[in-house]
mmCIF file of C-alpha atoms in Angstrom:
data_model
loop_
_atom_site.group_PDB
_atom_site.id
_atom_site.type_symbol
_atom_site.label_atom_id
_atom_site.label_comp_id
_atom_site.label_asym_id
_atom_site.label_seq_id
_atom_site.Cartn_x
_atom_site.Cartn_y
_atom_site.Cartn_z
ATOM 1 C CA MET A 29 22.371 -9.391 32.025
ATOM 2 C CA ASP A 30 21.779 -12.616 30.131
ATOM 3 C CA LYS A 31 24.688 -13.037 27.762
ATOM 4 C CA PRO A 32 25.029 -16.576 26.433
ATOM 5 C CA ARG A 33 28.192 -17.631 24.671
ATOM 6 C CA GLN A 34 28.013 -16.614 21.039
ATOM 7 C CA PRO A 35 27.826 -17.630 18.332
ATOM 8 C CA PHE A 36 25.241 -20.215 19.316
ATOM 9 C CA ALA A 37 26.394 -23.752 18.636
ATOM 10 C CA ASP A 38 23.190 -25.698 19.345
ATOM 11 C CA GLY A 39 21.818 -25.436 15.803
ATOM 12 C CA LEU A 40 18.365 -24.728 14.396
ATOM 13 C CA PRO A 41 16.525 -28.070 14.444
ATOM 14 C CA ASN A 42 13.148 -26.511 13.528
ATOM 15 C CA LEU A 43 14.477 -24.761 10.436
ATOM 16 C CA SER A 44 13.928 -26.151 6.949
ATOM 17 C CA GLN A 45 17.358 -25.635 5.461
ATOM 18 C CA GLY A 46 16.050 -26.094 1.935
ATOM 19 C CA HIS A 47 13.851 -23.024 2.284
ATOM 20 C CA PHE A 48 16.159 -20.870 4.409
ATOM 21 C CA VAL A 49 17.793 -18.064 2.417
ATOM 22 C CA VAL A 50 20.445 -15.766 3.845
ATOM 23 C CA PRO A 51 19.852 -12.204 2.584
ATOM 24 C CA THR A 52 22.855 -10.599 0.908
ATOM 25 C CA ALA A 53 23.589 -7.242 -0.652
ATOM 26 C CA ALA A 54 24.061 -9.002 -3.981
ATOM 27 C CA ASP A 55 20.404 -10.046 -3.939
ATOM 28 C CA LEU A 56 19.446 -6.372 -4.042
ATOM 29 C CA GLN A 57 21.382 -5.667 -7.216
ATOM 30 C CA VAL A 58 19.257 -4.917 -10.265
ATOM 31 C CA ALA A 59 20.284 -6.599 -13.502
ATOM 32 C CA THR A 60 17.986 -4.596 -15.782
ATOM 33 C CA PRO A 61 16.845 -1.261 -14.340
ATOM 34 C CA PHE A 62 13.356 -0.074 -15.209
ATOM 35 C CA THR A 63 13.261 2.717 -17.772
ATOM 36 C CA HIS A 64 9.609 3.761 -17.468
ATOM 37 C CA ALA A 65 8.414 6.503 -15.137
ATOM 38 C CA PRO A 66 7.351 5.456 -11.618
ATOM 39 C CA ARG A 67 3.649 4.602 -11.590
ATOM 40 C CA PHE A 68 1.323 5.813 -8.855
ATOM 41 C CA LEU A 69 -2.324 5.061 -8.051
ATOM 42 C CA ILE A 70 -4.203 7.520 -5.828
ATOM 43 C CA LEU A 71 -7.344 6.545 -3.900
ATOM 44 C CA TYR A 72 -9.439 9.095 -2.016
ATOM 45 C CA GLY A 73 -12.284 8.578 0.397
ATOM 46 C CA SER A 74 -15.149 10.916 -0.428
ATOM 47 C CA LEU A 75 -17.876 11.131 -3.067
ATOM 48 C CA ARG A 76 -18.933 14.681 -2.237
ATOM 49 C CA GLU A 77 -19.054 17.276 -4.987
ATOM 50 C CA ARG A 78 -16.731 19.511 -2.952
ATOM 51 C CA SER A 79 -14.373 16.915 -1.537
ATOM 52 C CA PHE A 80 -11.256 18.017 0.310
ATOM 53 C CA SER A 81 -9.763 14.525 0.101
ATOM 54 C CA ARG A 82 -10.157 14.728 -3.680
ATOM 55 C CA PHE A 83 -8.571 18.187 -3.722
ATOM 56 C CA LEU A 84 -5.630 16.821 -1.731
ATOM 57 C CA ALA A 85 -5.395 13.830 -4.078
ATOM 58 C CA TYR A 86 -5.170 16.241 -7.026
ATOM 59 C CA GLU A 87 -2.379 18.222 -5.323
ATOM 60 C CA VAL A 88 -0.478 14.983 -4.773
ATOM 61 C CA ALA A 89 -0.988 14.022 -8.418
ATOM 62 C CA ARG A 90 0.381 17.376 -9.588
ATOM 63 C CA LEU A 91 3.475 16.976 -7.411
ATOM 64 C CA LEU A 92 4.184 13.384 -8.456
ATOM 65 C CA GLU A 93 3.779 14.327 -12.106
ATOM 66 C CA ALA A 94 6.156 17.290 -11.618
ATOM 67 C CA MET A 95 8.729 14.800 -10.280
ATOM 68 C CA GLY A 96 8.381 12.683 -13.416
ATOM 69 C CA GLY A 97 5.853 10.121 -12.248
ATOM 70 C CA GLU A 98 2.868 8.695 -14.095
ATOM 71 C CA VAL A 99 -0.323 9.023 -12.062
ATOM 72 C CA ARG A 100 -3.806 7.504 -12.134
ATOM 73 C CA ILE A 101 -6.616 8.647 -9.809
ATOM 74 C CA TYR A 102 -9.431 6.187 -9.189
ATOM 75 C CA ASP A 103 -12.996 7.512 -9.123
ATOM 76 C CA ALA A 104 -15.007 5.404 -6.673
ATOM 77 C CA HIS A 105 -18.421 6.506 -7.970
ATOM 78 C CA GLY A 106 -20.301 3.337 -8.886
ATOM 79 C CA LEU A 107 -18.046 0.959 -6.944
ATOM 80 C CA PRO A 108 -20.310 -1.543 -5.132
ATOM 81 C CA LEU A 109 -19.884 -2.421 -1.496
ATOM 82 C CA PRO A 110 -17.575 -5.373 -0.880
ATOM 83 C CA ASP A 111 -19.471 -8.677 -1.265
ATOM 84 C CA ASP A 112 -22.453 -6.851 -2.799
ATOM 85 C CA ALA A 113 -21.322 -7.699 -6.334
ATOM 86 C CA ALA A 114 -19.100 -10.180 -8.111
ATOM 87 C CA ALA A 115 -15.411 -9.468 -8.605
ATOM 88 C CA ASP A 116 -15.975 -9.134 -12.340
ATOM 89 C CA HIS A 117 -17.919 -5.901 -11.807
ATOM 90 C CA PRO A 118 -16.417 -3.261 -14.171
ATOM 91 C CA LYS A 119 -15.536 -0.833 -11.362
ATOM 92 C CA VAL A 120 -13.854 -3.602 -9.372
ATOM 93 C CA GLN A 121 -11.864 -4.726 -12.386
ATOM 94 C CA GLU A 122 -10.852 -1.152 -13.119
ATOM 95 C CA LEU A 123 -9.563 -0.732 -9.562
ATOM 96 C CA ARG A 124 -7.659 -4.030 -9.541
ATOM 97 C CA ASN A 125 -6.079 -3.400 -12.938
ATOM 98 C CA LEU A 126 -4.909 0.035 -11.829
ATOM 99 C CA SER A 127 -3.366 -1.451 -8.700
ATOM 100 C CA ILE A 128 -1.566 -4.129 -10.722
ATOM 101 C CA TRP A 129 -0.281 -1.400 -13.075
ATOM 102 C CA SER A 130 0.974 0.742 -10.186
ATOM 103 C CA GLU A 131 4.274 0.673 -8.295
ATOM 104 C CA GLY A 132 3.165 2.986 -5.494
ATOM 105 C CA HIS A 133 -0.107 4.082 -3.891
ATOM 106 C CA VAL A 134 -1.380 7.176 -2.117
ATOM 107 C CA TRP A 135 -4.438 6.747 0.108
ATOM 108 C CA VAL A 136 -6.239 9.939 1.158
ATOM 109 C CA SER A 137 -9.199 9.799 3.526
ATOM 110 C CA PRO A 138 -11.351 12.238 5.437
ATOM 111 C CA GLU A 139 -11.702 11.461 9.112
ATOM 112 C CA ARG A 140 -15.293 10.575 9.924
ATOM 113 C CA HIS A 141 -16.392 9.550 13.414
ATOM 114 C CA GLY A 142 -12.732 9.201 14.384
ATOM 115 C CA ALA A 143 -11.779 6.857 11.573
ATOM 116 C CA MET A 144 -11.306 6.508 7.826
ATOM 117 C CA THR A 145 -14.429 6.608 5.677
ATOM 118 C CA GLY A 146 -16.284 3.633 4.303
ATOM 119 C CA VAL A 147 -15.559 4.907 0.793
ATOM 120 C CA ILE A 148 -11.791 4.437 1.137
ATOM 121 C CA LYS A 149 -12.181 1.200 3.114
ATOM 122 C CA SER A 150 -14.395 -0.295 0.407
ATOM 123 C CA GLN A 151 -11.780 0.441 -2.241
ATOM 124 C CA ILE A 152 -9.061 -1.226 -0.202
ATOM 125 C CA ASP A 153 -11.314 -4.184 0.663
ATOM 126 C CA TRP A 154 -11.870 -4.854 -3.042
ATOM 127 C CA LEU A 155 -8.104 -5.300 -3.521
ATOM 128 C CA PRO A 156 -7.170 -8.934 -2.828
ATOM 129 C CA LEU A 157 -3.811 -9.956 -1.426
ATOM 130 C CA SER A 158 -3.442 -12.274 -4.390
ATOM 131 C CA GLU A 159 -5.307 -13.587 -7.396
ATOM 132 C CA GLY A 160 -3.402 -16.655 -8.454
ATOM 133 C CA SER A 161 0.145 -15.473 -9.041
ATOM 134 C CA VAL A 162 -0.876 -11.790 -9.318
ATOM 135 C CA ARG A 163 -0.537 -9.621 -6.219
ATOM 136 C CA PRO A 164 -2.229 -6.237 -6.635
ATOM 137 C CA THR A 165 -0.660 -4.553 -3.589
ATOM 138 C CA GLN A 166 2.276 -6.550 -2.250
ATOM 139 C CA GLY A 167 5.650 -4.858 -2.484
ATOM 140 C CA ARG A 168 4.239 -1.532 -3.621
ATOM 141 C CA THR A 169 5.060 1.645 -1.763
ATOM 142 C CA LEU A 170 2.327 3.520 0.084
ATOM 143 C CA ALA A 171 1.835 7.043 1.430
ATOM 144 C CA VAL A 172 -1.137 7.823 3.692
ATOM 145 C CA MET A 173 -2.871 11.181 4.163
ATOM 146 C CA GLN A 174 -6.014 12.510 5.768
ATOM 147 C CA VAL A 175 -8.134 15.651 5.939
ATOM 148 C CA SER A 176 -10.174 16.714 8.949
ATOM 149 C CA GLY A 177 -12.916 19.244 9.515
ATOM 150 C CA GLY A 178 -11.671 20.050 13.004
ATOM 151 C CA SER A 179 -8.397 20.039 14.895
ATOM 152 C CA GLN A 180 -5.484 17.916 13.761
ATOM 153 C CA SER A 181 -5.887 14.191 14.212
ATOM 154 C CA PHE A 182 -4.072 11.076 13.062
ATOM 155 C CA ASN A 183 -6.828 8.484 13.490
ATOM 156 C CA ALA A 184 -7.429 7.959 9.777
ATOM 157 C CA VAL A 185 -3.765 7.745 8.794
ATOM 158 C CA ASN A 186 -3.098 5.349 11.668
ATOM 159 C CA GLY A 187 -5.896 3.104 10.424
ATOM 160 C CA LEU A 188 -4.609 3.332 6.863
ATOM 161 C CA ARG A 189 -1.162 2.279 8.076
ATOM 162 C CA VAL A 190 -2.641 -0.856 9.630
ATOM 163 C CA LEU A 191 -4.281 -1.690 6.310
ATOM 164 C CA GLY A 192 -1.078 -0.990 4.390
ATOM 165 C CA ARG A 193 0.826 -3.416 6.592
ATOM 166 C CA TRP A 194 -1.919 -6.019 6.178
ATOM 167 C CA MET A 195 -1.759 -5.585 2.390
ATOM 168 C CA ARG A 196 2.028 -6.100 2.606
ATOM 169 C CA MET A 197 2.865 -2.692 1.239
ATOM 170 C CA ILE A 198 5.990 -0.658 1.975
ATOM 171 C CA THR A 199 4.423 2.229 3.872
ATOM 172 C CA ILE A 200 6.765 5.210 4.029
ATOM 173 C CA PRO A 201 7.523 6.829 7.412
ATOM 174 C CA ASN A 202 6.185 10.293 6.542
ATOM 175 C CA GLN A 203 2.494 11.146 6.358
ATOM 176 C CA SER A 204 0.190 14.152 6.056
ATOM 177 C CA SER A 205 -2.767 15.233 8.196
ATOM 178 C CA VAL A 206 -4.577 18.418 7.173
ATOM 179 C CA PRO A 207 -6.789 19.872 9.944
ATOM 180 C CA MET A 208 -9.626 22.338 9.272
ATOM 181 C CA ALA A 209 -9.323 21.492 5.599
ATOM 182 C CA TYR A 210 -11.951 24.084 4.654
ATOM 183 C CA LYS A 211 -9.344 26.734 5.508
ATOM 184 C CA GLU A 212 -6.522 25.086 3.560
ATOM 185 C CA PHE A 213 -8.166 24.956 0.117
ATOM 186 C CA ASP A 214 -9.399 27.905 -1.924
ATOM 187 C CA GLU A 215 -12.647 28.072 -3.890
ATOM 188 C CA ALA A 216 -10.968 26.469 -6.909
ATOM 189 C CA GLY A 217 -9.872 23.503 -4.790
ATOM 190 C CA ARG A 218 -6.186 24.426 -4.726
ATOM 191 C CA MET A 219 -4.268 24.011 -1.484
ATOM 192 C CA ARG A 220 -3.014 27.230 0.027
ATOM 193 C CA PRO A 221 0.728 27.719 0.654
ATOM 194 C CA GLY A 222 1.996 27.119 4.173
ATOM 195 C CA PRO A 223 3.465 24.467 6.474
ATOM 196 C CA LEU A 224 0.707 21.940 5.744
ATOM 197 C CA TYR A 225 1.297 22.197 2.003
ATOM 198 C CA ASP A 226 5.035 21.887 2.595
ATOM 199 C CA ARG A 227 4.409 18.645 4.487
ATOM 200 C CA VAL A 228 2.474 17.278 1.518
ATOM 201 C CA VAL A 229 5.488 18.040 -0.686
ATOM 202 C CA ASP A 230 7.708 16.237 1.840
ATOM 203 C CA VAL A 231 5.511 13.130 1.695
ATOM 204 C CA CYS A 232 5.478 13.082 -2.108
ATOM 205 C CA GLU A 233 9.266 13.420 -2.273
ATOM 206 C CA GLU A 234 9.716 10.560 0.171
ATOM 207 C CA LEU A 235 7.217 8.346 -1.645
ATOM 208 C CA PHE A 236 8.944 8.971 -4.965
ATOM 209 C CA ARG A 237 12.368 8.099 -3.511
ATOM 210 C CA PHE A 238 11.143 4.922 -1.826
ATOM 211 C CA THR A 239 9.445 3.851 -5.041
ATOM 212 C CA LEU A 240 12.620 4.351 -7.055
ATOM 213 C CA LEU A 241 14.501 2.372 -4.411
ATOM 214 C CA THR A 242 12.143 -0.601 -4.179
ATOM 215 C CA ARG A 243 10.104 -1.039 -7.355
ATOM 216 C CA GLU A 244 12.623 -3.311 -9.116
ATOM 217 C CA ARG A 245 13.163 -5.299 -5.929
ATOM 218 C CA SER A 246 9.599 -5.606 -4.656
ATOM 219 C CA ASP A 247 9.256 -9.356 -5.315
ATOM 220 C CA TYR A 248 12.436 -10.040 -3.361
ATOM 221 C CA LEU A 249 11.503 -7.707 -0.508
ATOM 222 C CA VAL A 250 8.187 -9.472 0.172
ATOM 223 C CA ASP A 251 9.475 -13.038 -0.329
ATOM 224 C CA ARG A 252 8.975 -15.047 2.877
ATOM 225 C CA TYR A 253 10.425 -18.226 4.315
ATOM 226 C CA SER A 254 7.021 -19.531 5.454
ATOM 227 C CA GLU A 255 5.510 -19.008 2.018
ATOM 228 C CA ARG A 256 8.426 -20.702 0.288
ATOM 229 C CA LYS A 257 7.698 -23.725 2.448
ATOM 230 C CA GLU A 258 3.981 -23.625 1.704
ATOM 231 C CA ARG A 259 4.567 -23.603 -2.039
ATOM 232 C CA GLN A 260 6.179 -27.047 -1.879
ATOM 233 C CA PRO A 261 3.912 -29.971 -2.905
ATOM 234 C CA GLU A 262 4.439 -31.860 0.340
ATOM 235 C CA ARG A 263 3.502 -28.819 2.385
ATOM 236 C CA LEU A 264 0.392 -28.201 0.295
ATOM 237 C CA ARG A 265 -0.669 -31.783 0.986
ATOM 238 C CA GLU A 266 -0.154 -31.277 4.735
ATOM 239 C CA VAL A 267 -2.369 -28.193 4.669
ATOM 240 C CA ALA A 268 -5.025 -30.078 2.683
ATOM 241 C CA VAL A 269 -5.016 -32.857 5.301
ATOM 242 C CA ASP A 270 -5.242 -30.364 8.164
ATOM 243 C CA ILE A 271 -8.362 -28.730 6.717
ATOM 244 C CA GLY A 272 -9.965 -32.027 5.742
ATOM 245 C CA PHE A 273 -9.700 -31.899 1.947
ATOM 246 C CA VAL A 274 -7.783 -35.169 1.723
ATOM 247 C CA ARG A 275 -6.974 -38.078 4.018
ATOM 248 C CA ARG A 276 -3.547 -39.197 5.107
#
């Protein structure tokens, strides 16, 4: 077993000491706790009149509201395909403003051809990592769910998790996958009682807790050493030289 003498005494010559920050418990203390209700945005991935992903989104909204949260559900009707319209399109602006308002997200998608639908992917693709100093997704909590017409699968939620990580969101460990969704919702669109409904409650509880834990600390939790370096004027000039904007 390789066990070098510790602590290491040969230093960190590649580290920029001016940008290196040692995390401490004190950094996680909150000086002024938020007093407003936790804010959640729900996206769902179907435009059908009878949409099981929408029904599940509504059940989630009811649960989060019962826990004391404030909920907005985005209607994707009229949202253009990514790159098929300018970012000032009213439906795009509505989506981005809701994401900026939110502190947590829930993404619900049907599974189609073994993956999430284009409807949910388009909504996520319209959310930029940053617009100037505004970051519509970073540091927000995320819960992922899916509905399937057949046997239970996790393809859609796995894909949504990849997107959540890419969008720098705090994706909670729990998730929900509802197989044979046509059996799990009644004619009025309400989810029937049973183990699958109980799992949805579990996910909502966990999302609410994680949001309460992180929402006042989200900027700190997503702060990165590499980005602190890149914000410095000398580093910005180096990047500009590398990509040919300016000469040395």
